[in-house]
Amino acid sequence: EKGTYPHYMLKEIDEQPLVMRKIIQAYQNEKGELEIAEDILNVVKECDRIYIVACGTSYHAGLVGKQFIESMAKIPVEVHVASEFSYNMPLLSEKPLFIFISQSGETADSRAVLVQVKEKGYKALTITNVPGSTLSREADFTMLLHAGPEIAVASTKAYTAQIAVLAILANVTAKSRGLNLGFELIHELGIIANAMETLCDSKEEYEKIASEFLPFTRNCFFIGRSIDYFVCLEGALKLKEISYIQAEGFAGGELKHGTIALIEDGTPVIALATQENVNWSIRGNVKEVVARGANPCIISMAGLETDEDRFVLPAVNELLTPLISVIPLQLIAYYASLHRGCDVDKPRNLAKSVTVE
Ligand code: F6R
């Protein structure tokens, strides 16, 4: 039940700190260390390449997961949109492992790939919110999200739960391969949960941003580099699906190769700047769009901020920033939808789980 909340989406956004803590608990052993099932750890360690297959928001979580698995566990990862993968399968490695990411566990596009993968005799792990769902039953292994039921069509807490579970998978694998990461994930996730809480307490700020930048606009761009780019794709999807504003996420450096032609006087451009190594270059991209009339909204992270920033996120581990940088974007989308009089929880043309290919 949504209780005192006007919409499920708002409730589910607010549940994210709690979900983080549930995930930490669920994947913790008696010694207080993060742990995943032995048989899952073994197949991850034995494979020579991981193929992540998913749709929509879950695909966006997969892009972040690739970054985690490659940088922590040093295993190469490809991320594929399920509906493309099933008709245009790439050349596979010798010992592939498939990871299906699906909130519902019922997405037909993802299932079509799982069926093909099983026919070929490959191993599959499903990361899902729903125990006993089709993708969970048909895969060899399951990791649960522990996010509780997600009712709003626009996925929010499942996205951050997917990212956290992928971080745990990457981290536990890295440790068991003897790789030293220089940080304790369990501790960092605790910091994330607290930061999420702080962010969820700043709602007036996002409402202001939504009413300043988005009430009458036709379109909106989200730009970022590196891991911020993946979050931009998710921010754009959230905004378009519930507010019907045409929104696109772009890699900052790619704008000048065509998309910048769309920037007009007043075009809102939301930029994420949470990564030190690209902080200077993403700000350069913001200057490029501002020179063409864009209305910029920079969201940065403490330690990297400048006077021009509209919102500064609390400092967290740099690799894990998607867990918090997405929250302002979810809430900006929520308020944009609300202000434009759209049906927040049940946007037009969409269903919660897509069970047709
Ligand atoms: C967007 C959204 C969809 C789903 C996609 C996959 O907010 O909810 O893009 O992420 O349909 O659904 P699952 O994760 O259930 O496979």
mmCIF file of C-alpha atoms and ligand atoms in Angstrom:
data_model
loop_
_atom_site.group_PDB
_atom_site.id
_atom_site.type_symbol
_atom_site.label_atom_id
_atom_site.label_comp_id
_atom_site.label_asym_id
_atom_site.label_seq_id
_atom_site.Cartn_x
_atom_site.Cartn_y
_atom_site.Cartn_z
ATOM 1 C CA GLU A 1 0.000 0.000 0.000
ATOM 2 C CA LYS A 2 1.199 3.481 -0.716
ATOM 3 C CA GLY A 3 0.006 4.783 2.665
ATOM 4 C CA THR A 4 0.351 8.548 2.948
ATOM 5 C CA TYR A 5 2.261 8.839 -0.316
ATOM 6 C CA PRO A 6 0.434 10.384 -3.290
ATOM 7 C CA HIS A 7 2.180 7.975 -5.671
ATOM 8 C CA TYR A 8 3.934 4.623 -5.529
ATOM 9 C CA MET A 9 6.865 6.099 -7.407
ATOM 10 C CA LEU A 10 7.586 8.610 -4.643
ATOM 11 C CA LYS A 11 7.271 5.906 -1.994
ATOM 12 C CA GLU A 12 9.595 3.593 -3.897
ATOM 13 C CA ILE A 13 12.190 6.345 -4.369
ATOM 14 C CA ASP A 14 12.087 6.968 -0.610
ATOM 15 C CA GLU A 15 12.512 3.255 0.118
ATOM 16 C CA GLN A 16 15.956 3.178 -1.483
ATOM 17 C CA PRO A 17 18.018 3.719 1.714
ATOM 18 C CA LEU A 18 16.087 0.909 3.415
ATOM 19 C CA VAL A 19 16.560 -1.389 0.415
ATOM 20 C CA MET A 20 20.321 -0.704 0.513
ATOM 21 C CA ARG A 21 20.413 -1.769 4.158
ATOM 22 C CA LYS A 22 18.338 -4.888 3.404
ATOM 23 C CA ILE A 23 20.744 -5.860 0.640
ATOM 24 C CA ILE A 24 23.773 -5.377 2.919
ATOM 25 C CA GLN A 25 22.071 -7.657 5.454
ATOM 26 C CA ALA A 26 20.992 -10.275 2.937
ATOM 27 C CA TYR A 27 24.473 -10.667 1.464
ATOM 28 C CA GLN A 28 26.359 -10.611 4.760
ATOM 29 C CA ASN A 29 27.720 -13.706 6.564
ATOM 30 C CA GLU A 30 28.152 -14.315 10.321
ATOM 31 C CA LYS A 31 31.596 -12.725 10.178
ATOM 32 C CA GLY A 32 30.080 -9.502 8.878
ATOM 33 C CA GLU A 33 31.605 -9.952 5.421
ATOM 34 C CA LEU A 34 29.816 -9.768 2.090
ATOM 35 C CA GLU A 35 29.148 -13.188 0.640
ATOM 36 C CA ILE A 36 27.487 -14.783 -2.386
ATOM 37 C CA ALA A 37 26.508 -18.437 -2.903
ATOM 38 C CA GLU A 38 29.512 -20.696 -3.456
ATOM 39 C CA ASP A 39 28.192 -22.169 -6.728
ATOM 40 C CA ILE A 40 27.628 -18.689 -8.173
ATOM 41 C CA LEU A 41 31.109 -17.565 -7.173
ATOM 42 C CA ASN A 42 32.555 -20.664 -8.841
ATOM 43 C CA VAL A 43 30.872 -20.103 -12.228
ATOM 44 C CA VAL A 44 31.846 -16.434 -12.182
ATOM 45 C CA LYS A 45 35.467 -17.352 -11.484
ATOM 46 C CA GLU A 46 35.507 -20.059 -14.156
ATOM 47 C CA CYS A 47 34.065 -18.026 -17.032
ATOM 48 C CA ASP A 48 36.255 -16.106 -19.486
ATOM 49 C CA ARG A 49 33.630 -13.458 -20.288
ATOM 50 C CA ILE A 50 30.312 -12.301 -18.872
ATOM 51 C CA TYR A 51 27.359 -11.390 -21.092
ATOM 52 C CA ILE A 52 24.798 -9.214 -19.349
ATOM 53 C CA VAL A 53 21.403 -9.287 -21.058
ATOM 54 C CA ALA A 54 18.500 -7.014 -20.053
ATOM 55 C CA CYS A 55 15.982 -4.384 -21.200
ATOM 56 C CA GLY A 56 15.269 -0.749 -20.333
ATOM 57 C CA THR A 57 16.256 0.332 -16.852
ATOM 58 C CA SER A 58 17.712 -3.095 -16.089
ATOM 59 C CA TYR A 59 19.951 -2.711 -19.154
ATOM 60 C CA HIS A 60 21.123 0.632 -17.765
ATOM 61 C CA ALA A 61 21.969 -1.069 -14.456
ATOM 62 C CA GLY A 62 23.894 -3.654 -16.498
ATOM 63 C CA LEU A 63 26.068 -0.924 -18.027
ATOM 64 C CA VAL A 64 27.071 0.161 -14.534
ATOM 65 C CA GLY A 65 27.578 -3.503 -13.568
ATOM 66 C CA LYS A 66 30.050 -3.948 -16.431
ATOM 67 C CA GLN A 67 32.132 -1.124 -14.997
ATOM 68 C CA PHE A 68 32.076 -2.779 -11.556
ATOM 69 C CA ILE A 69 32.927 -6.300 -12.729
ATOM 70 C CA GLU A 70 35.701 -5.150 -15.050
ATOM 71 C CA SER A 71 37.295 -2.734 -12.609
ATOM 72 C CA MET A 72 36.961 -4.862 -9.470
ATOM 73 C CA ALA A 73 37.008 -8.502 -10.618
ATOM 74 C CA LYS A 74 38.966 -7.972 -13.887
ATOM 75 C CA ILE A 75 36.616 -10.150 -15.960
ATOM 76 C CA PRO A 76 35.609 -8.774 -19.399
ATOM 77 C CA VAL A 77 31.896 -7.989 -19.711
ATOM 78 C CA GLU A 78 29.582 -7.228 -22.626
ATOM 79 C CA VAL A 79 26.155 -5.693 -22.022
ATOM 80 C CA HIS A 80 23.362 -6.346 -24.505
ATOM 81 C CA VAL A 81 19.780 -5.262 -25.052
ATOM 82 C CA ALA A 82 17.835 -8.540 -24.967
ATOM 83 C CA SER A 83 15.629 -7.859 -28.002
ATOM 84 C CA GLU A 84 18.733 -7.296 -30.152
ATOM 85 C CA PHE A 85 20.748 -10.146 -28.723
ATOM 86 C CA SER A 86 18.184 -12.794 -29.598
ATOM 87 C CA TYR A 87 18.245 -11.974 -33.326
ATOM 88 C CA ASN A 88 21.836 -10.805 -33.672
ATOM 89 C CA MET A 89 23.927 -12.851 -31.298
ATOM 90 C CA PRO A 90 27.559 -11.730 -31.086
ATOM 91 C CA LEU A 91 30.437 -14.137 -31.425
ATOM 92 C CA LEU A 92 30.672 -15.726 -27.985
ATOM 93 C CA SER A 93 33.801 -16.470 -25.990
ATOM 94 C CA GLU A 94 34.817 -20.041 -25.132
ATOM 95 C CA LYS A 95 33.415 -20.071 -21.590
ATOM 96 C CA PRO A 96 30.672 -17.449 -21.413
ATOM 97 C CA LEU A 97 28.512 -16.796 -18.374
ATOM 98 C CA PHE A 98 25.158 -15.085 -18.909
ATOM 99 C CA ILE A 99 23.652 -12.697 -16.397
ATOM 100 C CA PHE A 100 20.016 -11.734 -16.893
ATOM 101 C CA ILE A 101 18.931 -8.631 -15.005
ATOM 102 C CA SER A 102 15.185 -8.268 -14.626
ATOM 103 C CA GLN A 103 13.124 -6.634 -11.898
ATOM 104 C CA SER A 104 10.021 -8.664 -12.742
ATOM 105 C CA GLY A 105 11.754 -11.808 -13.932
ATOM 106 C CA GLU A 106 9.029 -12.040 -16.581
ATOM 107 C CA THR A 107 10.329 -9.924 -19.469
ATOM 108 C CA ALA A 108 9.722 -11.855 -22.698
ATOM 109 C CA ASP A 109 12.660 -10.352 -24.614
ATOM 110 C CA SER A 110 15.072 -11.486 -21.913
ATOM 111 C CA ARG A 111 13.428 -14.889 -21.637
ATOM 112 C CA ALA A 112 13.819 -15.472 -25.387
ATOM 113 C CA VAL A 113 17.585 -15.089 -24.956
ATOM 114 C CA LEU A 114 17.648 -17.301 -21.862
ATOM 115 C CA VAL A 115 15.930 -20.092 -23.820
ATOM 116 C CA GLN A 116 18.564 -19.864 -26.578
ATOM 117 C CA VAL A 117 21.398 -19.775 -24.079
ATOM 118 C CA LYS A 118 20.143 -22.849 -22.260
ATOM 119 C CA GLU A 119 19.748 -24.702 -25.567
ATOM 120 C CA LYS A 120 23.427 -24.069 -26.201
ATOM 121 C CA GLY A 121 24.266 -25.482 -22.757
ATOM 122 C CA TYR A 122 25.624 -22.271 -21.226
ATOM 123 C CA LYS A 123 25.233 -21.266 -17.587
ATOM 124 C CA ALA A 124 22.889 -18.437 -16.634
ATOM 125 C CA LEU A 125 22.421 -16.334 -13.522
ATOM 126 C CA THR A 126 19.283 -14.237 -13.056
ATOM 127 C CA ILE A 127 19.332 -11.118 -10.890
ATOM 128 C CA THR A 128 15.690 -10.413 -10.082
ATOM 129 C CA ASN A 129 13.335 -8.937 -7.523
ATOM 130 C CA VAL A 130 10.821 -11.765 -7.802
ATOM 131 C CA PRO A 131 11.639 -15.198 -6.370
ATOM 132 C CA GLY A 132 10.057 -17.967 -8.424
ATOM 133 C CA SER A 133 9.681 -15.744 -11.499
ATOM 134 C CA THR A 134 10.141 -17.313 -14.943
ATOM 135 C CA LEU A 135 13.694 -16.034 -15.448
ATOM 136 C CA SER A 136 14.643 -17.187 -11.962
ATOM 137 C CA ARG A 137 13.192 -20.680 -12.439
ATOM 138 C CA GLU A 138 14.732 -21.194 -15.851
ATOM 139 C CA ALA A 139 18.252 -19.985 -15.032
ATOM 140 C CA ASP A 140 20.842 -22.065 -13.163
ATOM 141 C CA PHE A 141 21.283 -19.496 -10.405
ATOM 142 C CA THR A 142 19.433 -16.542 -8.895
ATOM 143 C CA MET A 143 20.490 -13.513 -6.895
ATOM 144 C CA LEU A 144 17.606 -11.594 -5.337
ATOM 145 C CA LEU A 145 17.261 -7.818 -5.154
ATOM 146 C CA HIS A 146 15.371 -7.667 -1.841
ATOM 147 C CA ALA A 147 13.739 -4.420 -2.979
ATOM 148 C CA GLY A 148 10.162 -5.384 -2.043
ATOM 149 C CA PRO A 149 7.317 -5.098 -4.580
ATOM 150 C CA GLU A 150 7.802 -2.339 -7.155
ATOM 151 C CA ILE A 151 4.388 -1.080 -8.254
ATOM 152 C CA ALA A 152 5.057 2.164 -10.168
ATOM 153 C CA VAL A 153 5.691 1.471 -13.842
ATOM 154 C CA ALA A 154 8.852 3.605 -13.747
ATOM 155 C CA SER A 155 11.526 1.520 -12.079
ATOM 156 C CA THR A 156 13.482 3.256 -9.289
ATOM 157 C CA LYS A 157 14.402 1.164 -6.260
ATOM 158 C CA ALA A 158 14.951 -1.921 -8.432
ATOM 159 C CA TYR A 159 17.582 -0.005 -10.448
ATOM 160 C CA THR A 160 19.650 0.926 -7.382
ATOM 161 C CA ALA A 161 19.133 -2.575 -5.929
ATOM 162 C CA GLN A 162 20.420 -4.125 -9.186
ATOM 163 C CA ILE A 163 23.491 -1.905 -9.071
ATOM 164 C CA ALA A 164 24.180 -2.768 -5.430
ATOM 165 C CA VAL A 165 23.840 -6.522 -6.067
ATOM 166 C CA LEU A 166 26.153 -6.253 -9.101
ATOM 167 C CA ALA A 167 28.673 -4.379 -6.925
ATOM 168 C CA ILE A 168 28.533 -7.208 -4.362
ATOM 169 C CA LEU A 169 28.984 -9.834 -7.086
ATOM 170 C CA ALA A 170 32.003 -7.948 -8.476
ATOM 171 C CA ASN A 171 33.485 -7.289 -5.060
ATOM 172 C CA VAL A 172 33.164 -10.811 -3.662
ATOM 173 C CA THR A 173 34.634 -12.230 -6.887
ATOM 174 C CA ALA A 174 37.541 -9.772 -6.745
ATOM 175 C CA LYS A 175 38.301 -10.691 -3.142
ATOM 176 C CA SER A 176 38.221 -14.407 -3.806
ATOM 177 C CA ARG A 177 40.663 -13.849 -6.675
ATOM 178 C CA GLY A 178 42.991 -12.130 -4.225
ATOM 179 C CA LEU A 179 42.583 -8.677 -5.747
ATOM 180 C CA ASN A 180 43.037 -5.814 -3.321
ATOM 181 C CA LEU A 181 40.542 -3.009 -3.937
ATOM 182 C CA GLY A 182 41.615 -0.585 -1.244
ATOM 183 C CA PHE A 183 38.103 -0.178 0.144
ATOM 184 C CA GLU A 184 35.507 -2.244 2.014
ATOM 185 C CA LEU A 185 32.327 -2.404 -0.039
ATOM 186 C CA ILE A 186 30.121 -3.208 2.941
ATOM 187 C CA HIS A 187 31.291 0.001 4.625
ATOM 188 C CA GLU A 188 30.901 2.041 1.418
ATOM 189 C CA LEU A 189 27.337 0.749 0.915
ATOM 190 C CA GLY A 190 26.488 1.894 4.449
ATOM 191 C CA ILE A 191 27.722 5.381 3.530
ATOM 192 C CA ILE A 192 25.616 5.182 0.365
ATOM 193 C CA ALA A 193 22.464 4.337 2.360
ATOM 194 C CA ASN A 194 23.011 7.416 4.523
ATOM 195 C CA ALA A 195 23.697 9.607 1.486
ATOM 196 C CA MET A 196 20.492 8.317 -0.130
ATOM 197 C CA GLU A 197 18.577 9.387 2.945
ATOM 198 C CA THR A 198 20.069 12.882 2.800
ATOM 199 C CA LEU A 199 19.122 13.122 -0.876
ATOM 200 C CA CYS A 200 15.572 11.942 -0.291
ATOM 201 C CA ASP A 201 15.278 14.756 2.261
ATOM 202 C CA SER A 202 16.049 17.416 -0.387
ATOM 203 C CA LYS A 203 12.819 17.035 -2.363
ATOM 204 C CA GLU A 204 11.975 20.772 -2.522
ATOM 205 C CA GLU A 205 15.258 21.276 -4.334
ATOM 206 C CA TYR A 206 14.386 18.807 -7.125
ATOM 207 C CA GLU A 207 10.871 20.182 -7.337
ATOM 208 C CA LYS A 208 12.402 23.626 -7.883
ATOM 209 C CA ILE A 209 14.729 22.284 -10.560
ATOM 210 C CA ALA A 210 11.805 20.576 -12.308
ATOM 211 C CA SER A 211 9.718 23.745 -12.268
ATOM 212 C CA GLU A 212 12.619 25.942 -13.341
ATOM 213 C CA PHE A 213 13.885 23.795 -16.199
ATOM 214 C CA LEU A 214 11.093 21.557 -17.419
ATOM 215 C CA PRO A 215 7.523 22.947 -17.314
ATOM 216 C CA PHE A 216 7.186 23.992 -20.962
ATOM 217 C CA THR A 217 10.140 22.414 -22.684
ATOM 218 C CA ARG A 218 9.807 20.060 -25.665
ATOM 219 C CA ASN A 219 13.053 18.305 -24.949
ATOM 220 C CA CYS A 220 15.826 17.857 -22.424
ATOM 221 C CA PHE A 221 19.364 16.502 -22.625
ATOM 222 C CA PHE A 222 21.337 14.632 -19.993
ATOM 223 C CA ILE A 223 25.087 14.623 -20.431
ATOM 224 C CA GLY A 224 27.856 12.859 -18.575
ATOM 225 C CA ARG A 225 31.102 11.017 -19.164
ATOM 226 C CA SER A 226 32.283 7.619 -18.030
ATOM 227 C CA ILE A 227 29.959 6.074 -15.433
ATOM 228 C CA ASP A 228 27.903 9.321 -15.307
ATOM 229 C CA TYR A 229 26.934 8.710 -18.926
ATOM 230 C CA PHE A 230 25.165 5.469 -17.981
ATOM 231 C CA VAL A 231 23.192 7.290 -15.292
ATOM 232 C CA CYS A 232 22.281 9.943 -17.881
ATOM 233 C CA LEU A 233 20.706 7.242 -20.045
ATOM 234 C CA GLU A 234 18.594 6.210 -17.061
ATOM 235 C CA GLY A 235 17.701 9.805 -16.142
ATOM 236 C CA ALA A 236 16.515 10.413 -19.692
ATOM 237 C CA LEU A 237 14.447 7.225 -19.751
ATOM 238 C CA LYS A 238 12.763 8.156 -16.450
ATOM 239 C CA LEU A 239 11.921 11.631 -17.706
ATOM 240 C CA LYS A 240 10.543 10.530 -21.056
ATOM 241 C CA GLU A 241 8.455 7.662 -19.785
ATOM 242 C CA ILE A 242 6.551 9.591 -17.137
ATOM 243 C CA SER A 243 6.587 13.240 -18.327
ATOM 244 C CA TYR A 244 6.530 12.614 -22.128
ATOM 245 C CA ILE A 245 9.286 15.194 -22.586
ATOM 246 C CA GLN A 246 11.630 14.013 -25.291
ATOM 247 C CA ALA A 247 14.793 13.329 -23.342
ATOM 248 C CA GLU A 248 18.114 11.844 -24.393
ATOM 249 C CA GLY A 249 21.254 10.880 -22.535
ATOM 250 C CA PHE A 250 24.558 11.536 -24.271
ATOM 251 C CA ALA A 251 28.226 11.011 -23.639
ATOM 252 C CA GLY A 252 29.566 14.547 -23.153
ATOM 253 C CA GLY A 253 32.238 14.208 -25.808
ATOM 254 C CA GLU A 254 29.829 12.840 -28.405
ATOM 255 C CA LEU A 255 27.557 15.919 -28.485
ATOM 256 C CA LYS A 256 29.721 17.864 -30.909
ATOM 257 C CA HIS A 257 29.457 15.004 -33.403
ATOM 258 C CA GLY A 258 25.875 15.906 -34.270
ATOM 259 C CA THR A 259 23.508 16.235 -31.354
ATOM 260 C CA ILE A 260 24.660 19.734 -30.456
ATOM 261 C CA ALA A 261 22.663 20.905 -33.510
ATOM 262 C CA LEU A 262 19.525 20.382 -31.393
ATOM 263 C CA ILE A 263 20.557 22.873 -28.714
ATOM 264 C CA GLU A 264 18.477 26.059 -28.909
ATOM 265 C CA ASP A 265 17.882 29.033 -26.677
ATOM 266 C CA GLY A 266 16.709 27.684 -23.326
ATOM 267 C CA THR A 267 17.139 23.964 -24.052
ATOM 268 C CA PRO A 268 17.588 22.306 -20.650
ATOM 269 C CA VAL A 269 20.826 20.332 -20.328
ATOM 270 C CA ILE A 270 21.289 18.376 -17.111
ATOM 271 C CA ALA A 271 24.948 17.451 -16.606
ATOM 272 C CA LEU A 272 26.371 14.975 -14.117
ATOM 273 C CA ALA A 273 29.883 15.647 -12.799
ATOM 274 C CA THR A 274 30.774 13.020 -10.191
ATOM 275 C CA GLN A 275 34.017 11.658 -11.661
ATOM 276 C CA GLU A 276 37.320 13.353 -10.996
ATOM 277 C CA ASN A 277 39.087 12.213 -14.173
ATOM 278 C CA VAL A 278 36.404 13.729 -16.436
ATOM 279 C CA ASN A 279 35.343 16.648 -14.243
ATOM 280 C CA TRP A 280 37.199 19.159 -16.355
ATOM 281 C CA SER A 281 36.067 17.730 -19.690
ATOM 282 C CA ILE A 282 32.356 17.456 -18.836
ATOM 283 C CA ARG A 283 32.431 21.083 -17.701
ATOM 284 C CA GLY A 284 33.961 21.913 -21.077
ATOM 285 C CA ASN A 285 30.984 20.207 -22.736
ATOM 286 C CA VAL A 286 28.616 22.272 -20.602
ATOM 287 C CA LYS A 287 30.362 25.446 -21.836
ATOM 288 C CA GLU A 288 29.869 24.261 -25.439
ATOM 289 C CA VAL A 289 26.101 23.918 -24.994
ATOM 290 C CA VAL A 290 25.793 27.127 -22.986
ATOM 291 C CA ALA A 291 27.504 28.956 -25.879
ATOM 292 C CA ARG A 292 24.584 27.729 -28.056
ATOM 293 C CA GLY A 293 21.953 28.986 -25.599
ATOM 294 C CA ALA A 294 21.376 25.934 -23.384
ATOM 295 C CA ASN A 295 20.038 26.290 -19.854
ATOM 296 C CA PRO A 296 22.477 24.162 -17.800
ATOM 297 C CA CYS A 297 21.814 22.302 -14.567
ATOM 298 C CA ILE A 298 25.020 20.804 -13.232
ATOM 299 C CA ILE A 299 24.784 18.113 -10.565
ATOM 300 C CA SER A 300 28.226 17.415 -9.122
ATOM 301 C CA MET A 301 29.722 15.621 -6.164
ATOM 302 C CA ALA A 302 31.233 17.216 -3.042
ATOM 303 C CA GLY A 303 34.932 17.711 -3.633
ATOM 304 C CA LEU A 304 34.465 18.362 -7.360
ATOM 305 C CA GLU A 305 31.954 21.199 -7.184
ATOM 306 C CA THR A 306 32.256 24.729 -8.567
ATOM 307 C CA ASP A 307 30.142 27.866 -8.067
ATOM 308 C CA GLU A 308 28.114 27.180 -11.208
ATOM 309 C CA ASP A 309 26.632 23.891 -9.877
ATOM 310 C CA ARG A 310 22.918 23.630 -9.210
ATOM 311 C CA PHE A 311 23.149 20.691 -6.835
ATOM 312 C CA VAL A 312 26.026 18.985 -5.023
ATOM 313 C CA LEU A 313 25.766 15.321 -4.029
ATOM 314 C CA PRO A 314 27.333 14.089 -0.783
ATOM 315 C CA ALA A 315 30.763 12.494 -1.354
ATOM 316 C CA VAL A 316 30.704 8.707 -1.728
ATOM 317 C CA ASN A 317 33.062 6.119 -3.247
ATOM 318 C CA GLU A 318 33.605 7.289 -6.827
ATOM 319 C CA LEU A 319 32.760 3.955 -8.422
ATOM 320 C CA LEU A 320 29.435 3.754 -6.578
ATOM 321 C CA THR A 321 28.125 7.224 -7.498
ATOM 322 C CA PRO A 322 25.331 5.863 -9.770
ATOM 323 C CA LEU A 323 23.576 4.688 -6.590
ATOM 324 C CA ILE A 324 23.123 8.283 -5.507
ATOM 325 C CA SER A 325 23.393 10.413 -8.656
ATOM 326 C CA VAL A 326 20.272 8.737 -10.040
ATOM 327 C CA ILE A 327 18.111 9.909 -7.117
ATOM 328 C CA PRO A 328 17.911 13.602 -8.145
ATOM 329 C CA LEU A 329 17.147 12.438 -11.696
ATOM 330 C CA GLN A 330 14.347 10.135 -10.493
ATOM 331 C CA LEU A 331 12.853 12.957 -8.437
ATOM 332 C CA ILE A 332 13.240 15.575 -11.171
ATOM 333 C CA ALA A 333 11.330 13.199 -13.482
ATOM 334 C CA TYR A 334 8.698 12.658 -10.784
ATOM 335 C CA TYR A 335 8.055 16.391 -10.289
ATOM 336 C CA ALA A 336 8.146 17.105 -14.020
ATOM 337 C CA SER A 337 5.464 14.465 -14.510
ATOM 338 C CA LEU A 338 3.420 15.831 -11.625
ATOM 339 C CA HIS A 339 3.645 19.458 -12.805
ATOM 340 C CA ARG A 340 2.665 18.503 -16.329
ATOM 341 C CA GLY A 341 -0.397 16.668 -15.057
ATOM 342 C CA CYS A 342 0.693 13.212 -16.201
ATOM 343 C CA ASP A 343 -0.233 9.908 -14.599
ATOM 344 C CA VAL A 344 2.985 9.325 -12.617
ATOM 345 C CA ASP A 345 2.466 5.687 -11.672
ATOM 346 C CA LYS A 346 0.764 4.517 -14.851
ATOM 347 C CA PRO A 347 2.230 6.344 -17.848
ATOM 348 C CA ARG A 348 0.484 5.939 -21.193
ATOM 349 C CA ASN A 349 1.345 3.029 -23.498
ATOM 350 C CA LEU A 350 3.329 1.187 -20.832
ATOM 351 C CA ALA A 351 2.854 -1.906 -18.667
ATOM 352 C CA LYS A 352 4.837 -2.884 -15.575
ATOM 353 C CA SER A 353 6.123 -6.075 -17.057
ATOM 354 C CA VAL A 354 6.480 -6.587 -20.775
ATOM 355 C CA THR A 355 5.525 -10.181 -21.453
ATOM 356 C CA VAL A 356 5.404 -9.972 -25.241
ATOM 357 C CA GLU A 357 8.444 -9.943 -27.529
HETATM 358 C C1 F6R B 1 11.632 1.739 -17.017
HETATM 359 C C2 F6R B 1 11.228 0.346 -16.872
HETATM 360 C C3 F6R B 1 11.494 -0.596 -17.990
HETATM 361 C C4 F6R B 1 11.983 -1.948 -17.441
HETATM 362 C C5 F6R B 1 12.114 -2.980 -18.566
HETATM 363 C C6 F6R B 1 12.689 -4.279 -18.057
HETATM 364 O O1 F6R B 1 11.355 2.477 -15.877
HETATM 365 O O2 F6R B 1 10.683 -0.029 -15.870
HETATM 366 O O3 F6R B 1 12.446 -0.073 -18.883
HETATM 367 O O4 F6R B 1 13.196 -1.737 -16.802
HETATM 368 O O5 F6R B 1 10.878 -3.202 -19.154
HETATM 369 O O6 F6R B 1 11.872 -4.835 -17.061
HETATM 370 P P1 F6R B 1 12.409 -5.960 -16.113
HETATM 371 O O7 F6R B 1 13.520 -5.387 -15.298
HETATM 372 O O8 F6R B 1 11.228 -6.377 -15.289
HETATM 373 O O9 F6R B 1 12.922 -7.073 -16.985
#
